[in-house]
Coordinates of C-alpha atoms and ligand atoms in Angstrom, one line a residue:
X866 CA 0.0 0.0 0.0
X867 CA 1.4 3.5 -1.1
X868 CA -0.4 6.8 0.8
X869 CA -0.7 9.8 -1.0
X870 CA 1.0 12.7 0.7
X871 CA 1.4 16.6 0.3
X872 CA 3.9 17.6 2.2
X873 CA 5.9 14.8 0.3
X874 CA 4.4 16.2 -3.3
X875 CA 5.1 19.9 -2.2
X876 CA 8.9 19.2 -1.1
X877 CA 9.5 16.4 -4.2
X878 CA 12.3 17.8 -6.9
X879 CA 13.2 14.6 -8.8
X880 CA 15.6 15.6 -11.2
X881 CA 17.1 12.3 -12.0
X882 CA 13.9 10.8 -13.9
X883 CA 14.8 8.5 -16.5
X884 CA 12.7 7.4 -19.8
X885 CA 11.6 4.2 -19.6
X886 CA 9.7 2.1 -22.2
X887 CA 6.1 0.2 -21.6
X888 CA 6.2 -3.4 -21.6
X889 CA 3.1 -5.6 -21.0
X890 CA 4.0 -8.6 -19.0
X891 CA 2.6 -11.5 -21.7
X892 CA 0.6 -13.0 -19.1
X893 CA -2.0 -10.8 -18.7
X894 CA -2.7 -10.2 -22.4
X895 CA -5.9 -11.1 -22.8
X896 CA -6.4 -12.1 -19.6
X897 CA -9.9 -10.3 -19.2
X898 CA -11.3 -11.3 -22.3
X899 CA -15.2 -11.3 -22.4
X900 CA -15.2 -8.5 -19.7
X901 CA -16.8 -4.8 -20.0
X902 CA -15.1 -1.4 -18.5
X903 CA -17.1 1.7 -18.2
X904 CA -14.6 4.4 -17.6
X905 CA -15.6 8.0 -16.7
X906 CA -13.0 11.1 -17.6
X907 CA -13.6 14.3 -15.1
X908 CA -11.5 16.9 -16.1
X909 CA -9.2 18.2 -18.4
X910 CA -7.2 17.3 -21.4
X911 CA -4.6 15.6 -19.4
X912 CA -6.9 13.6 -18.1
X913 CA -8.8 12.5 -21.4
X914 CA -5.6 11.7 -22.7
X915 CA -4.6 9.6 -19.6
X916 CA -8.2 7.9 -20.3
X917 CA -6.9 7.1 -23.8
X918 CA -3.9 5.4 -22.4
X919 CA -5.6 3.9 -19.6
X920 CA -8.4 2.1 -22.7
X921 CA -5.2 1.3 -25.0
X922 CA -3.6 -1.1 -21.8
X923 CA -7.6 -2.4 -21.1
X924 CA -7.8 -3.7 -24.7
X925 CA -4.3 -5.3 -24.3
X926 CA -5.9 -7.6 -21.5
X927 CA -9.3 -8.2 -23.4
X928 CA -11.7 -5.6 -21.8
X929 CA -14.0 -4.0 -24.4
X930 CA -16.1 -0.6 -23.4
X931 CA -19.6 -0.2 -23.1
X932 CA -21.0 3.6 -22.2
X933 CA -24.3 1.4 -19.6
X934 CA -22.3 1.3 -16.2
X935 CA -25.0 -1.3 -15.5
X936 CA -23.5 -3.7 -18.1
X937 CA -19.7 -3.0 -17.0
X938 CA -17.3 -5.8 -15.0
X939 CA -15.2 -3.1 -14.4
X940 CA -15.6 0.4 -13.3
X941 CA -12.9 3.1 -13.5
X942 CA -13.7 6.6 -12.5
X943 CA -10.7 9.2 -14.0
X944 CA -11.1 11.8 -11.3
X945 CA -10.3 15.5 -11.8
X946 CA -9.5 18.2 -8.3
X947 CA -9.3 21.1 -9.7
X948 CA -12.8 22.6 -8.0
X949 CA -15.1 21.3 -5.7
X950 CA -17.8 20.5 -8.0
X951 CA -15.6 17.5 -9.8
X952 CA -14.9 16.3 -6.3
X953 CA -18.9 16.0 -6.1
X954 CA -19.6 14.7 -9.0
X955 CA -17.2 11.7 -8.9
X956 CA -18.5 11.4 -4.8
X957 CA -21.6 11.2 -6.8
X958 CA -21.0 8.8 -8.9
X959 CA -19.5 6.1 -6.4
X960 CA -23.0 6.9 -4.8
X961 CA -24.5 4.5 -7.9
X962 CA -21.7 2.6 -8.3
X963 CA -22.7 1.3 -4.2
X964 CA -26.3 0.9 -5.2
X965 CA -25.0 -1.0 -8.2
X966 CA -22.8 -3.4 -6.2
X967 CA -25.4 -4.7 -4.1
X968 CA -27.0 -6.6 -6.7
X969 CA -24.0 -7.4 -8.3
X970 CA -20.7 -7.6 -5.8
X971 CA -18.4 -8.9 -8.1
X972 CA -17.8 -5.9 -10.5
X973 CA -14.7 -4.4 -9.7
X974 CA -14.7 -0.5 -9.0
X975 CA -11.1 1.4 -8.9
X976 CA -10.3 5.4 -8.5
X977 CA -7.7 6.7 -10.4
X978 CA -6.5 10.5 -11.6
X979 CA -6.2 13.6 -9.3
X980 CA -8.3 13.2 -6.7
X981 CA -6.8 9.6 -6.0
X982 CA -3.6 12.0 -5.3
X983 CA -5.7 13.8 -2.3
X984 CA -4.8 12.5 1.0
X985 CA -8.5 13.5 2.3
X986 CA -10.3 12.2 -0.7
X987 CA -8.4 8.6 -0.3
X988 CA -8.9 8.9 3.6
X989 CA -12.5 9.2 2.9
X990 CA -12.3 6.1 0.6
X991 CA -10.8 4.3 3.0
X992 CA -13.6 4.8 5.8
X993 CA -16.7 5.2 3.5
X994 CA -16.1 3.7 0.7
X995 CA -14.9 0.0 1.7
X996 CA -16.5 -0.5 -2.6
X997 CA -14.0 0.6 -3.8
X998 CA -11.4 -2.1 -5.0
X999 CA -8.1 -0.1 -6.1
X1000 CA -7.0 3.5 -5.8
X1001 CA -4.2 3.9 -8.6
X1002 CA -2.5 7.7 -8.5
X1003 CA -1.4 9.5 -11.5
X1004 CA 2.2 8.8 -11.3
X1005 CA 1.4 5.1 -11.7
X1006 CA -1.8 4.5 -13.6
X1007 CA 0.3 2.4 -16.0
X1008 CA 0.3 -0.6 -13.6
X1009 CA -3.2 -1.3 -13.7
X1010 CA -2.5 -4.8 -14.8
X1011 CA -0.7 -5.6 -11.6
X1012 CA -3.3 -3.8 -9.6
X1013 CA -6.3 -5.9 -10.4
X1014 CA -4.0 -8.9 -9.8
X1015 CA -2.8 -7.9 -6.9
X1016 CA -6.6 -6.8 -5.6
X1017 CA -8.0 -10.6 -6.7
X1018 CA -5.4 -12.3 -5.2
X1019 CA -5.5 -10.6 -1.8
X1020 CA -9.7 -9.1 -1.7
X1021 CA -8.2 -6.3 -0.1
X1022 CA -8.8 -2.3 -1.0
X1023 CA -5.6 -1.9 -3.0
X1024 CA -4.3 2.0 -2.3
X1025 CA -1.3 2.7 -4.9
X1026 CA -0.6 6.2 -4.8
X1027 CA 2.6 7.9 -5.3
X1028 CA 3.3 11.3 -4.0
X1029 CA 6.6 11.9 -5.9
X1030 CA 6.6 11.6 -9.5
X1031 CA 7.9 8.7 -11.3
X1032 CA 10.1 7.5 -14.7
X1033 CA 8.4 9.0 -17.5
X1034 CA 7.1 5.7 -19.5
X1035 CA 7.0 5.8 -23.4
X1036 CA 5.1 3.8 -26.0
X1037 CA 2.0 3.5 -23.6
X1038 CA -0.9 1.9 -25.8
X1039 CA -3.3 4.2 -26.7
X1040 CA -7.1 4.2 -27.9
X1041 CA -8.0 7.4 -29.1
X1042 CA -11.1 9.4 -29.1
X1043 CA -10.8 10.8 -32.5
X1044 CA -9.4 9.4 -35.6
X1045 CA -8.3 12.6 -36.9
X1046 CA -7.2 14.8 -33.7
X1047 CA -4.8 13.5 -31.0
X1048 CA -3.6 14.4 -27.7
X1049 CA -0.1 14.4 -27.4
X1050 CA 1.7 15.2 -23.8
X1051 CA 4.8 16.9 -24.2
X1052 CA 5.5 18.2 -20.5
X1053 CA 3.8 16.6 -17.3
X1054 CA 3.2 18.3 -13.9
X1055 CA 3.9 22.1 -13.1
X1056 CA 6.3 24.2 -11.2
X1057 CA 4.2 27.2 -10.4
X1058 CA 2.9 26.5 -7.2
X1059 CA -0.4 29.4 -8.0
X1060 CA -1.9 29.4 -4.5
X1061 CA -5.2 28.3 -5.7
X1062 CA -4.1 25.1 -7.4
X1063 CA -3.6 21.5 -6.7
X1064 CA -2.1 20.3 -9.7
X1065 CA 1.2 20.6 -8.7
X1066 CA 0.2 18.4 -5.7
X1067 CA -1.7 16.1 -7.7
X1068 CA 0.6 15.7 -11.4
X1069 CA 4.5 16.6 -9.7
X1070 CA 7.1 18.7 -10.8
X1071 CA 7.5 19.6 -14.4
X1072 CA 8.9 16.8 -16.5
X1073 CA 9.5 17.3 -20.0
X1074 CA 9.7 14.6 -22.5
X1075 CA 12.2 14.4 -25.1
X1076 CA 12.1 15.8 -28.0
X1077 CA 12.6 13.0 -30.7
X1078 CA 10.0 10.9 -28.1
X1079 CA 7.5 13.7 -29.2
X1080 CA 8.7 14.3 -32.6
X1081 CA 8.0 10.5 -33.4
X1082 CA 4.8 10.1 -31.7
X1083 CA 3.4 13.0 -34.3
X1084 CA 5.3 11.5 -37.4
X1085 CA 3.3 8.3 -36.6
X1086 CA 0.0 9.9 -36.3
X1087 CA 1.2 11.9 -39.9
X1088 CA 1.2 8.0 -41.3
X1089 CA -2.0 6.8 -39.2
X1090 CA -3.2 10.0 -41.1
X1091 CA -4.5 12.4 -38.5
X1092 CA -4.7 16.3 -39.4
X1093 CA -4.3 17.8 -35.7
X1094 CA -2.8 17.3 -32.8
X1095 CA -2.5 18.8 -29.5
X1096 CA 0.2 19.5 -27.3
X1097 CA -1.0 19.1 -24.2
X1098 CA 0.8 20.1 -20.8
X1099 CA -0.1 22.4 -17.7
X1100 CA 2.1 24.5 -18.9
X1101 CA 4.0 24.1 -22.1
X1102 CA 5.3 27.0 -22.5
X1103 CA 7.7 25.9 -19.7
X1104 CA 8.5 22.7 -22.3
X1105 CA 12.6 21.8 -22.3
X1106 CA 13.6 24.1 -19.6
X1107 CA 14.2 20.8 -17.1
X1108 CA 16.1 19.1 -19.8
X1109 CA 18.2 21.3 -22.2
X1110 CA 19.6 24.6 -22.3
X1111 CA 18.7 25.9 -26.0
X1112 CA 15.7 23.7 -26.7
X1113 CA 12.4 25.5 -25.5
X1114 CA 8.7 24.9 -27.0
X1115 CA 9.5 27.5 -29.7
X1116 CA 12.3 25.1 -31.3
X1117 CA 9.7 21.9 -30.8
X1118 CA 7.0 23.7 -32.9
X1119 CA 9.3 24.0 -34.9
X1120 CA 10.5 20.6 -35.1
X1121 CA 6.9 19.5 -35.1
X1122 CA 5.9 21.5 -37.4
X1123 CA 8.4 20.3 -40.0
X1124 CA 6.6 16.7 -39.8
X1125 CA 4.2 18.3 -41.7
X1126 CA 1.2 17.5 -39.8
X1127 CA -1.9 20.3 -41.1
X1128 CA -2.8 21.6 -37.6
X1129 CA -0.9 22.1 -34.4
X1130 CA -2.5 23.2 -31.2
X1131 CA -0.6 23.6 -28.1
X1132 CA -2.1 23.7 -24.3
X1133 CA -2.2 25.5 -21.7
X1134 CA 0.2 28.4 -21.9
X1135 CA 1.3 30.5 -18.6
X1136 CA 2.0 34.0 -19.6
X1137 CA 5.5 34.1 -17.7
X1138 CA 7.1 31.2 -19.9
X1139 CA 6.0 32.7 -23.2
X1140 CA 8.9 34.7 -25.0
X1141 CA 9.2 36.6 -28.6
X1142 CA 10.6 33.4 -30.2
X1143 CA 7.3 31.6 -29.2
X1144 CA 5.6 34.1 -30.8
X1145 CA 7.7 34.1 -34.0
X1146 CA 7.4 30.8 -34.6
X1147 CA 3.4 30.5 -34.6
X1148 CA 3.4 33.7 -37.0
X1149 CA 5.8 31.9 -39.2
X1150 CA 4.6 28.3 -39.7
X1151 CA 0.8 28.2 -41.6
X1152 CA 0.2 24.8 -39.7
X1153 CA 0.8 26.3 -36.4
X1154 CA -3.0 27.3 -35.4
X1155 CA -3.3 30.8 -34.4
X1156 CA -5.5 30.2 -31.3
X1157 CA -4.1 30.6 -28.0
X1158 CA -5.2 29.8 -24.2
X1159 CA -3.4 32.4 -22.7
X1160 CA -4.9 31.8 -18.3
X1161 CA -5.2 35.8 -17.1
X1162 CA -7.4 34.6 -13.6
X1163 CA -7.6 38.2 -12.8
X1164 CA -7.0 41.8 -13.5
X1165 CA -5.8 43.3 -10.1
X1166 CA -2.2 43.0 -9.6
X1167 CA -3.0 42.6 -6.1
X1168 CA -4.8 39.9 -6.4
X1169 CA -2.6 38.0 -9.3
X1170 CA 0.2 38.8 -6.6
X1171 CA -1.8 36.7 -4.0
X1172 CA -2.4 34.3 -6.0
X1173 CA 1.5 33.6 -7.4
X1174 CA 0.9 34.6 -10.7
X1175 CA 4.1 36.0 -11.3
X1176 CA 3.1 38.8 -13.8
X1177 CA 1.3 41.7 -13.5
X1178 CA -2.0 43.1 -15.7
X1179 CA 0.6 45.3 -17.7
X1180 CA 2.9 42.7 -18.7
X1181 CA 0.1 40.2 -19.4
X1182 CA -1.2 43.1 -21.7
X1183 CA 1.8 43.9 -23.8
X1184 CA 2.3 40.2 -24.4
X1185 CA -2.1 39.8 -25.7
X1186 CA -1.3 42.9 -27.9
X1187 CA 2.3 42.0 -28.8
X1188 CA 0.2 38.4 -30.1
X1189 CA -2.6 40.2 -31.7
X1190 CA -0.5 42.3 -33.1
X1191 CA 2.1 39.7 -34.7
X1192 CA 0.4 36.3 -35.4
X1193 CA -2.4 37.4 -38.1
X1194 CA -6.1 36.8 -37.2
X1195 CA -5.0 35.2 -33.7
X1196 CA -7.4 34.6 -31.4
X1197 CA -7.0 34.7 -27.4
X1198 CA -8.5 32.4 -25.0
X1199 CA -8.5 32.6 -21.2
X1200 CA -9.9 31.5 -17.9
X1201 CA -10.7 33.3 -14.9
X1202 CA -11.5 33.0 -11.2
X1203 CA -13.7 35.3 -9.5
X1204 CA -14.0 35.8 -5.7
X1205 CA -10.0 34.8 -5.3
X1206 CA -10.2 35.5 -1.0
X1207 CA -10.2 39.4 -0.6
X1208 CA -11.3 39.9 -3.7
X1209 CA -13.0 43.5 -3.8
X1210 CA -15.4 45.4 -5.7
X1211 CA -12.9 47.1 -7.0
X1212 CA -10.4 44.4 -7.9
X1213 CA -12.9 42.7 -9.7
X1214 CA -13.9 46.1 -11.4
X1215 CA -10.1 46.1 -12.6
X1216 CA -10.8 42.2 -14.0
X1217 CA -13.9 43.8 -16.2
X1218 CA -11.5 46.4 -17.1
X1219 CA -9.0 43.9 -18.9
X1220 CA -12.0 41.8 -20.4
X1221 CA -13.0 44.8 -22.2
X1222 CA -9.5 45.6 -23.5
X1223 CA -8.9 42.0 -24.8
X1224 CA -12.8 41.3 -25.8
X1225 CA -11.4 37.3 -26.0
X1226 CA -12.8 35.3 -28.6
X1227 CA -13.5 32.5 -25.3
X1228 CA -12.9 32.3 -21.7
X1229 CA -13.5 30.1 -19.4
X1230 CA -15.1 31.4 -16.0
X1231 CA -15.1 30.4 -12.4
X1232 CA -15.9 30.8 -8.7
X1233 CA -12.8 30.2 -6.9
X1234 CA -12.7 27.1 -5.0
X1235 CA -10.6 26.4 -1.9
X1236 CA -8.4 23.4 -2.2
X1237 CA -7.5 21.6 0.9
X1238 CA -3.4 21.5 1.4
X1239 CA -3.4 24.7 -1.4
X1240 CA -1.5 28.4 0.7
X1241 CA -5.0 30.2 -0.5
X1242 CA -6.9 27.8 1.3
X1243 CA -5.7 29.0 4.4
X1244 CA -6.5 32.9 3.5
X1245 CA -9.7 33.9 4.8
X1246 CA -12.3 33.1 2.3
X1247 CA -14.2 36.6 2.6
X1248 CA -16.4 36.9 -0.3
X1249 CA -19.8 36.1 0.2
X1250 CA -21.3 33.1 -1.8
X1251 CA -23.7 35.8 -3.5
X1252 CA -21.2 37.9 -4.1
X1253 CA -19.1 35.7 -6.2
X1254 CA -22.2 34.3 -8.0
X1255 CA -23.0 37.9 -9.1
X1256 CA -19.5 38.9 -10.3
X1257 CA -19.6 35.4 -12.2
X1258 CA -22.7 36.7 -14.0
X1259 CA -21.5 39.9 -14.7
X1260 CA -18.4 38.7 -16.1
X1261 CA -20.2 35.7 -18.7
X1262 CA -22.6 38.6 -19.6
X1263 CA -19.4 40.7 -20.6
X1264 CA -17.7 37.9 -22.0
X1265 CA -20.4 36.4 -24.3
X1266 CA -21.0 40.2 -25.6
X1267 CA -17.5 39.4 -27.1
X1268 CA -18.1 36.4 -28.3
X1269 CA -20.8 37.3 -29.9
X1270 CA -19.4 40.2 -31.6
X1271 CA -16.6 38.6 -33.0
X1272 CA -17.9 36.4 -34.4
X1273 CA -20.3 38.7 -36.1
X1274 CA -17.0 40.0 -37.6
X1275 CA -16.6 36.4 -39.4
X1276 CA -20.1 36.7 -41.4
X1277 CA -19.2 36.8 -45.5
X1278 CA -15.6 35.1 -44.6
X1279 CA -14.1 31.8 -45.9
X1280 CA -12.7 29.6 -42.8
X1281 CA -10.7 26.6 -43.4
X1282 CA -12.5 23.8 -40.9
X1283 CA -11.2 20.2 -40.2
X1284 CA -14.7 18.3 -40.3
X1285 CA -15.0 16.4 -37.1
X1286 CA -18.6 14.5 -37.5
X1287 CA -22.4 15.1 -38.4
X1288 CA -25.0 15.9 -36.1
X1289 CA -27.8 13.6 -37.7
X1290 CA -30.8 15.7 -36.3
X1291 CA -30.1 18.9 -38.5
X1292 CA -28.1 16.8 -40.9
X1293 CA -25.6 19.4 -40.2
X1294 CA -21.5 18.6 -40.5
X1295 CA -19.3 20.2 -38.0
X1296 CA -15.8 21.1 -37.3
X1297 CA -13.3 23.9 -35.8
X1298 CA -11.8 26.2 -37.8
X1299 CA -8.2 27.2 -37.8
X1300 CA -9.1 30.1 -35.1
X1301 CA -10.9 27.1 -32.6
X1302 CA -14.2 28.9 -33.3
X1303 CA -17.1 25.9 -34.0
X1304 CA -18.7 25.7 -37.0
X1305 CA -21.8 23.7 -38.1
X1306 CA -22.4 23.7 -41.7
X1307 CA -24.1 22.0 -44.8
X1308 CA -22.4 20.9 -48.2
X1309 CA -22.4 17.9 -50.6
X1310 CA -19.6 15.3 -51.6
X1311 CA -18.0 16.4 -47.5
X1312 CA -15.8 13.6 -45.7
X1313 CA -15.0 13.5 -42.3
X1314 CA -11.4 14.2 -41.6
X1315 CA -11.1 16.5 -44.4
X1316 CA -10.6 20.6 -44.1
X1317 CA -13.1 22.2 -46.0
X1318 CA -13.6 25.8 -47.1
X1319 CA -16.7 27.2 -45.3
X1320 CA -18.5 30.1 -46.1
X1321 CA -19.9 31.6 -42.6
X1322 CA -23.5 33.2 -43.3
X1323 CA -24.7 33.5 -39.8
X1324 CA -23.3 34.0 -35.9
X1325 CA -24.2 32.9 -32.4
X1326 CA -22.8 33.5 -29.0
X1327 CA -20.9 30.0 -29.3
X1328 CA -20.6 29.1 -33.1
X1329 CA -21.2 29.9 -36.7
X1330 CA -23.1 28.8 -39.5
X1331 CA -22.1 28.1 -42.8
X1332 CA -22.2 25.9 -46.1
X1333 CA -19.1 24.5 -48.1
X1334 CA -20.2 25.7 -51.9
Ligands
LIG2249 N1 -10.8 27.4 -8.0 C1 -11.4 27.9 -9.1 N2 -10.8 27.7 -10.3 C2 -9.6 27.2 -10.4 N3 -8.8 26.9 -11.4 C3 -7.7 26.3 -11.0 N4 -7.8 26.1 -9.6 C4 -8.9 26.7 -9.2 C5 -9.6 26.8 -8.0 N5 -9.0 26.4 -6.9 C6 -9.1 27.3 -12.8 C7 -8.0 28.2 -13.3 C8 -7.3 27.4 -14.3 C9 -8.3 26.5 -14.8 C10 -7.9 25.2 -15.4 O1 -9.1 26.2 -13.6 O2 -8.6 29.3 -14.0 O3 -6.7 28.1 -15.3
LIG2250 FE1 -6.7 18.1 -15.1 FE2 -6.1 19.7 -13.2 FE3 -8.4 18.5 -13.1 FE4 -6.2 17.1 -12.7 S1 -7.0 18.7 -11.4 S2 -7.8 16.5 -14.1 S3 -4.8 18.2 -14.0 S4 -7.8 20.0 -14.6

């Protein structure tokens, strides 16, 4: 049994990670064959991706997937921690599961992602959830295999959670979601420490992977014949900086975008990490997407300064202008947290004040959320639940006015768009275009996979309209 523990995630620095390479041991190939999972993603990217990796090593040992938890053998929850309302909803979940298992005790149930990383959250599973077969932490999702072995062989709650990071493992198997857009990690874990968030605590220190591991992942998804993929890190703007000395993320779009792959995206960027050559690059290379997710979380410096930020609302401002101003038709994402603690009327006045000099083209909203073991969580949490609901409703009015407007812009415009599916009730196609804005549209002779042409006739808050003449 391996504890999960923040003190030992906060202090962790493991430098001397090596690369190792995934190997199935033969006898479990197949061992599960004839046997259902249902496996729930919360969260982010990261943790879809994970998902991904977790279904390749499943269909190795025989499982196949079924979307009816009430048909599954197996039942794997991919747990996010990054607010309290994913917390619930998994809690919520294992509520069925329970009901579930007393008709049917032999389906396995296991835990795995960021809250199995939580001290409290695998405490509680512990006490109140005796269910629950295996707890498996980030770090070490990978041996799943020996987890259920281990679980059958002793019928006791397996808890396997490390609290410092591990090897980094190439060559996982992999099941994707999409046959033409693919996840691809490039840097794990995160060295900011903002004092709001757990995911240092939850994914470890930064870890980049190397280069010609990334480089060869995309070159095989060129030959698989996917059009997109996505870099995917907390931060990869910090990519290279824990493993060379002139390589950063600028020289591995570069490098990626030499494999001639039609779209790169990259995600999430921290403002600090991104320098001129960054910007360079995506203004250079025409299959580097202009479409950035660019965090701001607020617009009072005092407030970005208690919550570790590390820039301040000028900075972050000449680098939005110095992107809109060099990479053509880029568009800027975001995210922000209202009702950070001592958040004031006039602090959050200042956060209105920047949304109305960026007018983003998205942004992702949200009531801050005290994290247990997190420095904020120990500042005195001041605001007023109404309060922070009404500054969230201020802000998504503000924020959709934007949306909506530029989008209006795009009416009478041509936008290339990578056709994802087709929503069968309005016999409609849809797809993003290069900018990440979605489009739903209507044309003859259209395949998925391909990138179309589409002429936008009509805008909403959230999408366009179109039709591929
Ligand atoms: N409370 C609310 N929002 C949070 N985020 C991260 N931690 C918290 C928290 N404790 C938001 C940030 C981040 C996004 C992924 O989630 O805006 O960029
Ligand atoms: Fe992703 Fe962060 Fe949620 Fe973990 S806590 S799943 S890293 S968003």
């Amino acid at each position: 049994m391996h504890l999960p523990d923040f003190k030992v995630a906060r202090s962790s620095d493991k430098k001397d990670y090596v690369t190792k390479t995934y190997r199935l041991n033969e006898k479990y190939l197949n061992k599960y064959k004839g046997e259902t999972c249902y496996l729930r993603t919360y969260g982010c990217q990261m943790n879809e991706h994970d998902s991904e990796n977790i279904k390749g090593i499943l269909t190795l040992l025989g499982f196949t997937f079924t979307d009816k938890m009430d048909d599954a053998n197996l039942i794997i929850l991919n747990t996010c921690s990054i607010r309290e309302n994913a917390h619930n909803k998994a809690f919520g979940l294992l509520g069925r599961v329970k009901h579930l298992k007393e008709n049917k005790p032999n389906i396995k149930v296991g835990l795995c992602g960021c809250m199995a990383q939580e001290e409290i959250v695998v405490k509680t599973i512990m006490e109140k959830y005796p269910f629950v077969n295996f707890v498996i932490g980030t770090h070490n999702f990978y041996e799943l295999p020996e987890i259920l072995e281990k679980e059958e062989l002793s019928n006791n709650q397996q808890i396997e959670v490390y609290s410092r990071e591990q090897d980094l493992v190439e060559r996982l198997p992999v099941v994707r979601a999409s046959k033409y857009k693919a996840y691809v990690n490039i840097i794990y874990g995160c060295d900011k420490f903002c004092t709001y968030c757990i995911v240092p605590y939850t994914r470890g220190r930064q870890r980049s992977r190397k280069k010609e591991d990334i480089i060869k992942e995309v070159e095989d998804l060129v030959k698989e014949g996917y059009s997109e993929v996505t870099l995917l890190g907390q931060n990869v703007n910090a990519y290279g900086k824990d493993l060379y000395s002139d390589y950063s993320l600028a020289e591995l779009l570069i490098d990626v975008a030499k494999t001639d792959i039609p779209r790169i995206r990259f995600m999430t960027s921290h403002p600090w990490d991104f320098n001129d050559k960054m910007i360079e690059v995506i203004a250079k290379y025409p299959n580097i997407m202009p479409s950035i997710h660019l965090p701001v979380q607020s617009g009072s410096n005092r407030i970005l300064k208690l919550m570790g930020r590390r820039y301040t609302k000028e900075t972050y401002l000449t680098l939005f202008h110095k992107m809109k101003e060099q990479i053509p038709n880029c568009t800027i994402s975001t995210d922000i947290i209202v009702g950070f603690p001592g958040e004031t009327d006039e602090d959050f006045k200042e956060t209105l004040d920047l949304v109305k000099e960026c007018k983003y083209d998205n942004a992702f909203t949200f009531i801050y959320s005290p994290r247990v073991g997190t420095p904020a969580a120990k500042l005195k949490d001041n605001v007023s639940k109404e309060v922070k609901e009404a500054r969230l409703q201020e802000l998504n009015c503000l924020v959709n006015k934007y949306f909506k407007e530029n989008n209006d812009k795009l009416v009478g415009k041509k936008l290339k768009v990578l056709v994802e599916g087709i929503s069968t009730k309005k016999n409609e196609y849809f797809g993003y275009s290069e900018t990440n804005k979605l489009i739903n549209f209507t044309g003859d002779n259209i395949k998925i996979g391909d990138i179309v042409e589409v002429l936008i006739t009509d805008s909403k808050t959230w999408s366009l309209d179109g039709y591929v003449k």
